[in-house]
XYZ file of C-alpha atoms in Angstrom:
676
model
C 132.806 -68.522 72.036
C 130.157 -66.080 72.884
C 130.871 -63.198 70.468
C 130.809 -65.395 67.825
C 127.278 -66.654 68.311
C 126.123 -62.668 68.770
C 128.232 -62.064 65.666
C 126.398 -64.976 63.892
C 122.831 -63.100 64.556
C 123.431 -60.196 63.718
C 125.424 -60.443 60.114
C 122.511 -62.781 59.137
C 120.206 -60.534 60.001
C 121.667 -57.854 57.724
C 122.130 -60.204 55.061
C 118.231 -61.019 54.664
C 117.210 -57.691 54.966
C 119.990 -56.302 52.086
C 118.065 -59.100 50.240
C 114.235 -58.300 51.285
C 113.665 -55.109 52.703
C 109.965 -56.146 53.080
C 111.372 -58.368 55.730
C 113.280 -55.433 57.454
C 109.501 -54.106 57.807
C 107.966 -56.990 58.345
C 110.444 -57.358 61.274
C 110.060 -53.964 63.050
C 106.437 -54.427 62.592
C 106.179 -56.909 63.871
C 108.499 -56.402 66.933
C 105.942 -52.944 67.471
C 103.111 -54.865 67.468
C 104.507 -57.353 70.410
C 103.951 -54.219 73.136
C 100.469 -53.447 71.861
C 99.561 -57.538 71.622
C 101.433 -58.377 75.294
C 100.733 -54.825 77.474
C 100.652 -55.751 80.448
C 102.067 -58.760 80.631
C 105.048 -58.513 80.867
C 105.502 -59.390 84.076
C 102.958 -62.666 82.593
C 105.348 -63.544 80.976
C 108.709 -63.536 82.847
C 107.086 -65.413 85.137
C 106.288 -67.959 82.208
C 110.533 -67.809 81.162
C 110.967 -68.893 84.329
C 109.181 -71.827 84.795
C 110.365 -73.528 81.670
C 114.110 -72.244 82.393
C 113.337 -75.405 85.361
C 113.770 -77.324 82.019
C 117.328 -77.958 80.416
C 116.013 -79.218 76.693
C 118.894 -80.343 75.651
C 118.671 -83.378 77.513
C 115.153 -83.156 78.537
C 115.713 -82.804 82.423
C 114.909 -80.872 85.347
C 116.609 -78.897 87.251
C 117.020 -79.824 91.705
C 116.937 -76.923 94.204
C 115.454 -73.638 94.361
C 113.192 -72.703 91.298
C 112.369 -69.484 91.784
C 111.862 -65.821 90.565
C 112.344 -63.091 92.294
C 111.578 -59.259 90.718
C 113.365 -56.195 92.197
C 111.850 -52.500 91.178
C 112.731 -49.728 91.544
C 112.611 -46.147 90.727
C 115.617 -47.038 87.814
C 115.074 -50.708 87.100
C 112.890 -53.434 87.187
C 115.544 -56.680 88.097
C 114.357 -60.232 87.486
C 116.575 -62.838 89.262
C 115.111 -66.797 88.022
C 117.554 -70.406 89.475
C 116.067 -72.563 86.666
C 119.330 -73.383 83.957
C 121.402 -70.563 82.044
C 120.480 -69.011 79.109
C 121.940 -71.477 76.486
C 122.395 -70.627 72.513
C 119.029 -71.836 71.604
C 117.850 -69.852 74.243
C 119.409 -67.257 71.781
C 118.462 -67.724 68.705
C 114.989 -67.641 69.832
C 115.060 -64.385 71.891
C 116.615 -62.854 68.616
C 114.902 -65.062 65.517
C 110.698 -64.422 65.919
C 108.201 -67.743 66.744
C 111.640 -69.620 66.328
C 112.067 -71.251 69.919
C 113.044 -74.677 70.866
C 110.568 -75.326 73.931
C 108.306 -78.309 73.987
C 104.128 -77.811 73.376
C 103.393 -80.555 75.799
C 105.951 -79.404 78.731
C 106.723 -75.850 78.354
C 104.006 -73.078 78.943
C 105.330 -71.119 76.110
C 106.693 -72.187 72.747
C 106.789 -69.391 70.344
C 109.914 -67.818 70.781
C 108.223 -64.368 71.455
C 106.829 -63.479 75.369
C 110.293 -62.114 76.629
C 109.715 -58.962 73.429
C 107.086 -57.588 75.727
C 110.068 -56.314 77.605
C 110.204 -53.371 75.380
C 106.621 -52.205 77.252
C 108.564 -50.554 79.604
C 112.234 -50.590 78.945
C 114.258 -50.044 75.563
C 117.756 -51.444 76.457
C 116.963 -55.741 78.164
C 120.543 -56.616 79.642
C 121.206 -60.186 80.751
C 123.006 -61.893 82.683
C 123.169 -65.963 81.893
C 127.034 -67.486 82.454
C 128.976 -68.202 79.762
C 126.177 -65.277 78.110
C 126.317 -61.937 78.893
C 124.372 -59.650 76.503
C 122.276 -57.113 75.581
C 119.453 -55.546 72.999
C 119.431 -51.816 72.902
C 117.763 -49.832 70.821
C 120.730 -47.956 70.116
C 122.675 -50.197 69.207
C 120.212 -51.228 66.383
C 119.701 -47.933 64.496
C 123.705 -47.669 64.825
C 123.942 -51.457 62.794
C 121.001 -50.451 60.142
C 123.632 -46.740 59.889
C 126.594 -48.522 59.343
C 124.975 -51.422 56.786
C 123.250 -48.967 55.087
C 119.671 -49.836 56.160
C 118.402 -46.987 57.951
C 116.346 -45.570 54.963
C 115.244 -48.860 53.996
C 112.517 -48.633 56.424
C 110.738 -46.303 55.419
C 108.560 -44.322 57.661
C 108.498 -47.001 60.141
C 110.680 -45.333 63.078
C 110.803 -48.777 65.113
C 113.719 -50.300 64.782
C 113.473 -54.321 65.456
C 116.320 -54.086 68.327
C 115.921 -57.593 69.054
C 117.042 -58.758 65.913
C 120.553 -57.863 67.069
C 121.590 -58.653 69.563
C 125.064 -56.924 71.307
C 127.719 -58.943 74.248
C 128.398 -57.108 77.184
C 131.980 -55.957 77.923
C 133.983 -57.977 80.490
C 133.704 -55.017 82.190
C 129.827 -55.382 82.684
C 129.521 -58.920 82.818
C 128.137 -59.663 86.478
C 128.258 -63.914 87.294
C 125.339 -65.093 89.696
C 125.633 -65.271 93.684
C 125.059 -69.482 93.456
C 121.307 -68.273 93.692
C 119.981 -67.898 90.311
C 121.664 -68.618 87.302
C 119.854 -66.150 85.405
C 119.313 -62.107 85.783
C 117.228 -59.668 83.790
C 117.998 -56.146 84.410
C 115.241 -53.647 82.286
C 116.473 -50.352 82.948
C 112.753 -48.476 83.016
C 112.478 -45.954 80.426
C 110.273 -43.402 82.062
C 108.460 -43.021 84.542
C 105.065 -44.488 83.562
C 107.026 -48.139 82.998
C 107.422 -47.201 86.696
C 103.897 -46.842 87.907
C 103.172 -50.210 84.888
C 105.299 -52.386 85.822
C 104.172 -51.877 89.905
C 100.816 -52.515 88.881
C 101.795 -55.608 86.788
C 103.712 -56.999 90.203
C 100.899 -56.442 92.649
C 98.283 -58.717 90.715
C 100.973 -61.312 91.497
C 98.416 -63.886 93.284
C 99.666 -66.911 95.161
C 97.389 -68.783 93.432
C 99.524 -68.695 90.361
C 102.074 -71.018 91.706
C 99.154 -73.789 91.579
C 98.973 -74.344 87.666
C 102.695 -73.822 87.105
C 104.849 -77.027 86.244
C 108.176 -76.122 88.429
C 108.674 -72.819 90.012
C 108.258 -72.870 93.746
C 108.918 -69.587 94.974
C 107.721 -65.902 93.461
C 108.865 -62.724 95.483
C 109.094 -59.218 94.285
C 110.577 -56.364 96.373
C 108.912 -52.978 95.380
C 110.928 -50.167 98.400
C 109.698 -51.262 101.965
C 106.648 -53.375 100.100
C 107.397 -56.823 99.412
C 105.695 -60.314 98.516
C 106.210 -63.588 98.939
C 104.097 -66.776 98.192
C 105.952 -70.550 97.585
C 105.002 -74.038 97.934
C 105.274 -75.428 101.144
C 105.096 -78.557 99.349
C 105.912 -79.405 95.845
C 107.729 -82.375 94.356
C 110.861 -82.180 92.369
C 111.002 -85.692 90.122
C 110.965 -85.408 86.076
C 107.340 -85.155 86.319
C 105.958 -83.491 83.137
C 101.930 -82.944 83.746
C 99.824 -81.209 86.602
C 98.804 -84.404 89.036
C 96.198 -84.438 91.579
C 97.159 -83.650 95.744
C 96.730 -80.951 97.381
C 98.850 -77.530 97.383
C 99.554 -75.365 99.768
C 100.822 -72.216 98.924
C 102.733 -70.474 102.385
C 103.701 -66.336 102.489
C 107.024 -64.952 104.066
C 105.584 -65.591 108.075
C 105.420 -69.723 106.431
C 101.229 -69.503 106.954
C 99.177 -72.389 104.624
C 96.728 -71.672 102.153
C 95.464 -75.099 100.799
C 93.945 -75.692 97.603
C 93.281 -78.856 96.535
C 93.960 -79.936 92.495
C 92.457 -82.207 90.082
C 93.548 -82.810 87.358
C 91.903 -84.786 83.584
C 94.868 -85.568 79.990
C 92.994 -86.829 77.718
C 94.105 -87.098 74.084
C 93.241 -84.879 71.056
C 90.663 -87.011 68.537
C 92.269 -86.677 65.196
C 89.427 -84.754 63.858
C 89.742 -81.973 66.599
C 93.987 -81.607 65.543
C 92.912 -81.313 61.951
C 91.377 -78.348 62.428
C 94.348 -76.938 64.725
C 96.759 -74.745 62.246
C 99.821 -76.344 61.484
C 102.557 -74.913 64.468
C 99.573 -76.799 66.728
C 99.141 -80.221 64.987
C 101.852 -82.000 67.130
C 100.181 -81.249 70.090
C 98.807 -84.891 71.118
C 97.091 -84.238 74.510
C 94.135 -81.657 76.213
C 94.276 -81.072 79.740
C 92.130 -79.317 82.387
C 92.804 -78.409 85.500
C 90.670 -77.281 88.373
C 91.276 -75.998 92.634
C 89.553 -75.352 94.527
C 90.877 -73.219 98.433
C 90.122 -75.641 101.103
C 89.840 -72.780 104.049
C 87.283 -71.077 101.323
C 86.186 -68.180 104.424
C 89.642 -67.170 104.794
C 90.529 -66.724 100.986
C 90.127 -63.190 100.222
C 88.420 -62.316 97.220
C 90.736 -61.497 94.708
C 90.275 -59.844 91.185
C 91.464 -63.128 89.069
C 90.461 -65.787 91.414
C 87.264 -65.607 88.563
C 89.592 -66.181 86.061
C 90.116 -68.949 83.675
C 93.409 -69.702 83.635
C 96.273 -70.772 81.027
C 98.967 -70.997 82.837
C 98.379 -67.061 84.750
C 94.720 -65.926 84.701
C 93.353 -64.986 80.734
C 90.740 -61.858 80.526
C 87.682 -64.699 80.438
C 85.899 -65.328 83.544
C 85.405 -69.229 85.338
C 81.474 -69.759 85.150
C 81.923 -70.947 88.511
C 83.343 -70.192 91.839
C 86.434 -72.521 91.314
C 89.930 -71.965 89.884
C 90.211 -74.010 86.527
C 92.640 -73.967 84.098
C 93.221 -75.740 80.943
C 96.113 -75.544 78.007
C 93.717 -73.755 75.691
C 95.256 -71.446 72.555
C 94.686 -67.840 73.141
C 94.830 -64.994 70.852
C 98.350 -63.193 70.956
C 97.869 -60.933 74.212
C 97.255 -64.270 75.839
C 93.861 -62.957 77.434
C 91.040 -64.187 75.119
C 90.351 -67.680 74.246
C 90.008 -68.700 70.952
C 86.533 -69.074 69.463
C 87.542 -72.527 67.889
C 86.581 -76.721 68.205
C 90.315 -77.725 70.003
C 89.168 -75.211 72.859
C 85.796 -76.486 72.998
C 86.811 -79.528 73.405
C 89.068 -78.835 76.037
C 85.819 -77.353 77.984
C 84.426 -79.813 77.402
C 86.556 -81.995 79.492
C 85.878 -79.526 82.370
C 82.483 -80.770 83.129
C 84.042 -84.629 83.023
C 86.815 -83.695 85.375
C 83.849 -82.472 87.996
C 81.974 -85.517 86.835
C 84.943 -87.739 87.687
C 86.697 -86.735 90.333
C 85.638 -83.228 91.925
C 82.364 -83.612 93.596
C 82.902 -87.228 95.298
C 86.425 -86.311 96.390
C 85.380 -82.553 97.589
C 82.133 -83.514 99.280
C 84.682 -85.823 101.539
C 86.970 -83.405 102.517
C 83.630 -81.523 103.421
C 83.134 -84.220 105.617
C 80.063 -82.911 107.760
C 78.698 -80.383 105.185
C 78.588 -81.686 101.711
C 76.527 -78.620 100.215
C 79.378 -76.958 100.601
C 80.092 -78.176 97.113
C 77.268 -76.197 95.426
C 78.512 -72.690 96.562
C 82.031 -73.614 94.537
C 79.085 -74.387 91.430
C 77.055 -70.854 91.653
C 77.247 -69.217 88.774
C 79.215 -66.050 88.276
C 75.534 -64.091 86.125
C 73.045 -65.525 84.824
C 73.470 -68.320 82.274
C 71.740 -67.035 79.447
C 74.420 -63.564 79.819
C 77.114 -65.837 79.260
C 79.252 -66.095 76.133
C 82.710 -67.581 74.772
C 84.609 -70.001 76.988
C 82.614 -69.122 80.453
C 79.795 -70.533 78.388
C 81.350 -73.353 76.574
C 82.956 -74.175 80.233
C 78.993 -73.671 81.518
C 77.374 -75.936 78.661
C 80.258 -78.817 79.802
C 79.544 -78.447 83.484
C 75.275 -78.327 83.141
C 75.667 -81.551 80.854
C 78.299 -83.896 82.659
C 76.875 -83.054 86.806
C 72.471 -81.999 86.133
C 72.290 -86.137 86.365
C 75.088 -86.534 88.152
C 73.076 -88.155 91.859
C 75.290 -85.848 94.317
C 72.159 -84.139 95.857
C 71.513 -85.678 100.030
C 67.581 -86.378 99.739
C 65.809 -85.038 103.396
C 65.591 -87.623 106.050
C 67.984 -90.481 104.000
C 71.294 -91.473 103.015
C 70.155 -91.699 99.366
C 71.275 -89.305 96.519
C 69.869 -87.508 93.176
C 70.743 -85.749 90.655
C 69.595 -81.361 90.702
C 66.917 -82.662 88.038
C 65.397 -84.639 91.110
C 65.202 -81.516 92.977
C 61.840 -79.448 94.339
C 63.424 -76.656 96.662
C 60.784 -75.383 98.790
C 60.180 -71.802 100.137
C 62.651 -70.160 102.550
C 58.871 -69.701 104.453
C 58.894 -73.207 104.760
C 62.274 -74.678 104.612
C 63.039 -75.673 107.432
C 59.799 -77.760 108.224
C 59.406 -79.353 105.660
C 61.221 -82.678 106.520
C 58.889 -82.867 109.841
C 55.662 -83.218 107.305
C 57.029 -85.913 104.542
C 58.070 -89.122 104.811
C 60.845 -90.329 104.604
C 62.495 -90.402 100.590
C 58.819 -88.667 99.507
C 59.188 -87.710 95.776
C 56.877 -85.487 93.896
C 56.020 -86.299 90.101
C 59.969 -87.913 90.760
C 61.353 -84.825 92.413
C 62.930 -85.060 95.503
C 63.341 -82.284 99.083
C 67.557 -81.861 99.777
C 69.011 -82.565 103.235
C 68.394 -78.830 104.387
C 72.161 -78.263 103.943
C 72.116 -78.328 100.657
C 69.851 -75.714 100.536
C 70.801 -73.417 103.641
C 72.168 -69.980 101.901
C 71.310 -68.278 98.898
C 74.384 -69.863 96.770
C 73.701 -73.402 97.292
C 70.041 -72.552 96.010
C 70.707 -70.479 92.937
C 73.267 -73.858 91.945
C 71.032 -76.461 92.246
C 68.401 -74.169 90.218
C 70.981 -73.545 87.353
C 71.739 -77.582 87.350
C 68.227 -78.401 86.989
C 66.327 -78.271 90.727
C 63.132 -75.742 90.703
C 61.794 -73.917 92.845
C 59.041 -75.886 94.310
C 55.346 -73.278 93.735
C 53.222 -73.048 96.715
C 50.753 -74.742 95.500
C 52.791 -77.765 94.208
C 53.544 -77.181 98.179
C 49.877 -77.507 98.884
C 48.829 -80.765 96.891
C 51.664 -82.693 98.637
C 50.359 -81.897 102.086
C 47.303 -83.116 100.709
C 48.403 -86.134 98.978
C 50.814 -87.430 102.645
C 48.110 -85.530 104.877
C 48.611 -87.213 108.114
C 45.006 -87.468 110.517
C 47.164 -86.881 113.820
C 47.140 -83.723 115.774
C 50.524 -82.834 115.724
C 50.737 -83.327 111.988
C 47.411 -81.645 111.612
C 48.907 -77.834 113.357
C 52.667 -77.962 112.306
C 50.998 -78.694 108.334
C 48.025 -75.545 109.009
C 51.465 -73.208 111.032
C 53.601 -73.567 107.394
C 50.588 -72.791 105.117
C 50.328 -69.522 107.021
C 53.748 -68.685 106.600
C 54.253 -69.471 103.024
C 50.962 -68.083 102.359
C 52.120 -64.634 104.420
C 55.335 -64.485 102.317
C 53.850 -64.196 99.192
C 53.540 -60.562 97.543
C 50.116 -59.184 98.640
C 49.075 -58.509 95.334
C 50.628 -59.888 92.225
C 51.460 -56.934 89.247
C 48.196 -57.977 87.789
C 46.106 -56.728 90.431
C 45.684 -60.524 91.900
C 45.301 -61.162 95.353
C 47.981 -63.845 95.714
C 46.871 -64.477 99.570
C 42.849 -65.059 98.598
C 44.055 -67.050 95.729
C 46.393 -69.450 98.549
C 44.160 -69.565 100.867
C 41.215 -70.698 98.142
C 43.253 -73.575 97.307
C 43.992 -74.266 100.963
C 40.126 -74.640 100.801
C 40.410 -76.962 98.311
C 42.234 -79.953 100.424
C 42.068 -82.186 102.986
C 44.136 -80.842 105.507
C 41.633 -79.977 108.346
C 41.479 -82.275 110.889
C 37.895 -82.499 112.870
C 36.541 -83.121 115.784
C 35.553 -86.750 114.372
C 39.523 -87.814 113.570
C 38.750 -86.692 109.297
C 40.834 -85.020 107.391
C 38.703 -82.465 105.274
C 38.483 -79.768 102.857
C 37.405 -76.590 103.420
C 34.193 -77.035 101.575
C 30.907 -74.763 101.112
C 29.007 -77.939 101.522
C 30.355 -78.952 104.674
C 31.771 -75.830 106.423
C 33.778 -76.633 109.127
C 33.408 -74.229 112.859
C 36.392 -73.661 115.271
C 35.666 -75.319 118.816
C 33.900 -73.321 121.816
C 36.284 -71.752 124.598
C 35.625 -74.919 126.485
C 36.105 -77.813 124.861
C 35.819 -80.172 126.856
C 31.674 -81.527 126.181
C 31.593 -80.085 122.476
C 28.784 -82.145 120.615
C 29.104 -83.679 118.699
C 26.867 -82.368 114.818
C 24.283 -84.816 113.445
C 25.129 -87.422 110.802
C 22.480 -86.361 108.287
C 24.002 -82.083 108.562
C 26.859 -81.596 107.048
C 28.789 -80.001 109.230
C 32.216 -80.752 111.535
C 34.410 -78.196 114.275
C 37.905 -78.725 113.669
C 39.735 -80.895 116.317
C 40.711 -78.252 119.609
C 44.274 -79.698 119.736
C 44.455 -78.360 116.345
C 43.729 -74.772 117.632
C 46.357 -75.557 120.728
C 48.964 -76.775 118.957
C 49.287 -74.241 116.980
C 52.573 -71.899 117.801
C 52.127 -67.725 118.116
C 52.787 -66.989 114.931
C 50.746 -69.393 113.098
C 47.680 -68.419 115.951
C 47.870 -64.872 114.619
C 47.800 -65.850 110.834
C 45.767 -68.778 111.328
C 43.103 -65.823 111.932
C 43.513 -63.870 110.506
C 43.652 -65.991 106.273
C 41.109 -67.811 107.437
C 38.392 -67.349 110.310
C 36.285 -64.437 108.187
C 33.226 -62.634 109.819
C 31.448 -62.051 106.788
C 29.777 -63.781 103.390
C 33.070 -65.024 102.093
C 32.984 -68.522 101.251
C 35.517 -71.046 101.651
C 36.653 -70.700 105.476
C 36.516 -71.858 108.623
C 33.401 -69.403 111.150
C 34.157 -68.705 114.545
C 32.280 -70.454 117.598
C 29.146 -68.927 117.755
C 25.854 -71.131 118.518
C 23.885 -68.099 117.001
C 25.269 -68.991 113.334
C 25.797 -72.502 114.028
C 21.750 -72.880 114.365
C 21.425 -69.554 111.053
C 24.266 -71.182 108.950
C 24.020 -75.283 109.095
C 20.933 -75.956 111.507
C 17.737 -74.033 109.454
C 18.465 -74.153 106.169
C 18.374 -77.655 107.092
C 15.188 -77.681 108.419
C 14.170 -75.294 105.763
C 15.273 -78.174 102.655
C 13.783 -81.657 105.385
C 11.481 -83.049 106.510
C 12.937 -84.873 109.551
C 12.096 -88.589 110.979
C 11.342 -88.718 114.223
C 15.578 -90.295 114.472
C 16.275 -86.978 113.312
C 14.536 -84.684 114.924
C 15.521 -86.898 117.953
C 19.099 -86.394 117.680
C 19.019 -82.824 116.416
C 17.219 -81.629 119.574
C 20.004 -83.510 121.595
C 22.915 -81.422 119.428
C 21.167 -78.656 120.223
C 20.405 -78.416 124.059
C 24.254 -80.012 124.165
C 25.266 -76.794 121.914
C 22.887 -73.879 123.766
C 24.204 -76.047 127.439
C 19.547 -75.291 128.469
C 17.760 -77.797 129.713
C 14.660 -79.213 128.053
C 12.045 -76.927 129.999
C 13.926 -73.437 129.001
C 12.222 -75.400 125.544
C 8.851 -76.479 126.732
C 7.982 -72.597 127.168
C 5.322 -71.425 124.674
C 7.633 -70.222 121.948
C 8.051 -65.840 120.669
C 7.088 -66.436 117.461
C 8.463 -63.204 116.455
C 11.966 -64.358 117.432
C 13.119 -65.669 113.832
C 15.159 -68.880 115.223
C 13.097 -70.147 117.585
C 10.316 -69.948 115.076
C 11.875 -71.891 111.664
C 12.947 -74.196 115.482
C 9.155 -74.802 117.017
C 8.401 -76.734 113.469
C 10.819 -78.972 114.801
C 8.768 -82.639 115.837
C 8.761 -83.473 119.553
C 6.744 -86.454 121.074
C 3.253 -85.821 122.510
C 1.399 -88.147 125.909
C -0.594 -90.097 122.241
C 2.424 -91.318 121.602
C 4.330 -90.409 118.044
C 5.229 -86.237 117.362
C 4.109 -83.315 116.037
C 5.961 -79.620 115.484
C 6.435 -78.492 118.806
C 3.855 -75.401 117.775
C 1.257 -77.196 118.161
C 2.691 -79.080 121.221
C 2.906 -75.703 123.123
């Protein structure tokens, strides 16, 4: 029975080639092209075949047992064993033909029947033991058949023989039966040392994450001399399932220590208009699927090279836009490295954003209770959005479209949640303090401050900005303080401290040579955020100067109401922290002609800048003169008798103040210089 199928296949191909020599050359060229198209993917194709081998396509049943694949690499050969169903006659036909396979695209990874032929990258003679069939394909045997049938010359200049068109049965002595664990063994004698190096390189790319999206394999193992790797699923359903399901996936190494992942899956029927765009061989596909997996112990999970690649069961050459393992049943080119730019794949990519919105974010935040903001670290983009291309950009566009308005960001000091596009991100220098200054659920232009854990790392901030959040500019932050300003000592001191740190965190000089610090100081001066000793919040208006109080604040004089100036509330200065106080003095206390600043306390300065200018421009009434005299006596800490001595008109200040009216014995008032 075994021999007849091999003879039948060989005879059929010989007849075809005799009738159509072009077919011979075409098959030779196609088989040769597979080596180039599938270069570097031999191991992945064998993994795929092992996963699909768990299904019996005759009965559509799934094997129950140890679904495994193991690779053993020696200097001379690569041996591959799996515990699936043995190869049947349909499988032999598939191996000996091109694009002829009994597999169902809806339930298997492969379906074109050409993946196994990739072994020609490392061998000229693949040997298969899968009872009751024991056979091989060989360059030597293909050459012999073509020569005996006078077909060799018809190949023309093509030096490659279509090896897989001529399967040959092994002798009884060469047969090898399974040991009860494996059902199929594939022996690949290595062509040369380069084939060994290529095999080793491919085996070392196997990662435990490969088990996450395989349908049925439970264990992958390889041995290279003294080195070995074993990874297996700690838990896996053994029922008759055809699709991936939501749930936790535990993958263990040889020691038994598990790495936990969580997987979410979304499957959608393919729309008719999308199906019509597919090639004829794909129009029977009924559903598209996307799955997303995330390691639940991210800090313990190594950064693997393939970790950011989009999966079509196995890693492709395309990148995921975010730090999530994304799988989809995309259509790829023949190398399975590139995901094709077509409507079907774009439709599959859009399911990814829907899956994130409907399942991943909400459920993952529940699993990360206590640090819901960690979800943003998984959503950080790999590169800048405008640099993304191909399927990476398609996946990101879907994520952005579905997530930007999804409320999952917790608002500061509140249980309320808003979307990324409703978030303002404060600058680094103030992000730890802003909550103390703003009321609960405070919004600016319909945007909110996030709860601190959502902006605790650069990764989280980058993710928020990519999803539509905006950084809060220093000017906008100062505007916010102005709007919520609170005439309370501690609030005012905190606000001033934060403003100082905010200004100092900016570059001193910008590229257009504008002093950023000076610009922000001037901007602050226009806002009513400075608490005065009369309990009123004021801006640093040039027409309403503010002075620091004297060191002795126990008996600070109250300025006359008709002269526009004030003292900063003494306790505000006392409540500034050391860093804030030093910065406050540097930025706001200027002893020069610069305007819009707070002036240091100096009796002479107050007289020169405030009192004398007012006297020059006003004729004080008796009541005003009396109030002004009281203020001056209080300010200068002198007795009235000190003012009654004859005025020295050469002293500028006394010369001006002596014009101030004083009461006389006859009643009424007269300028002091006349009285004295």
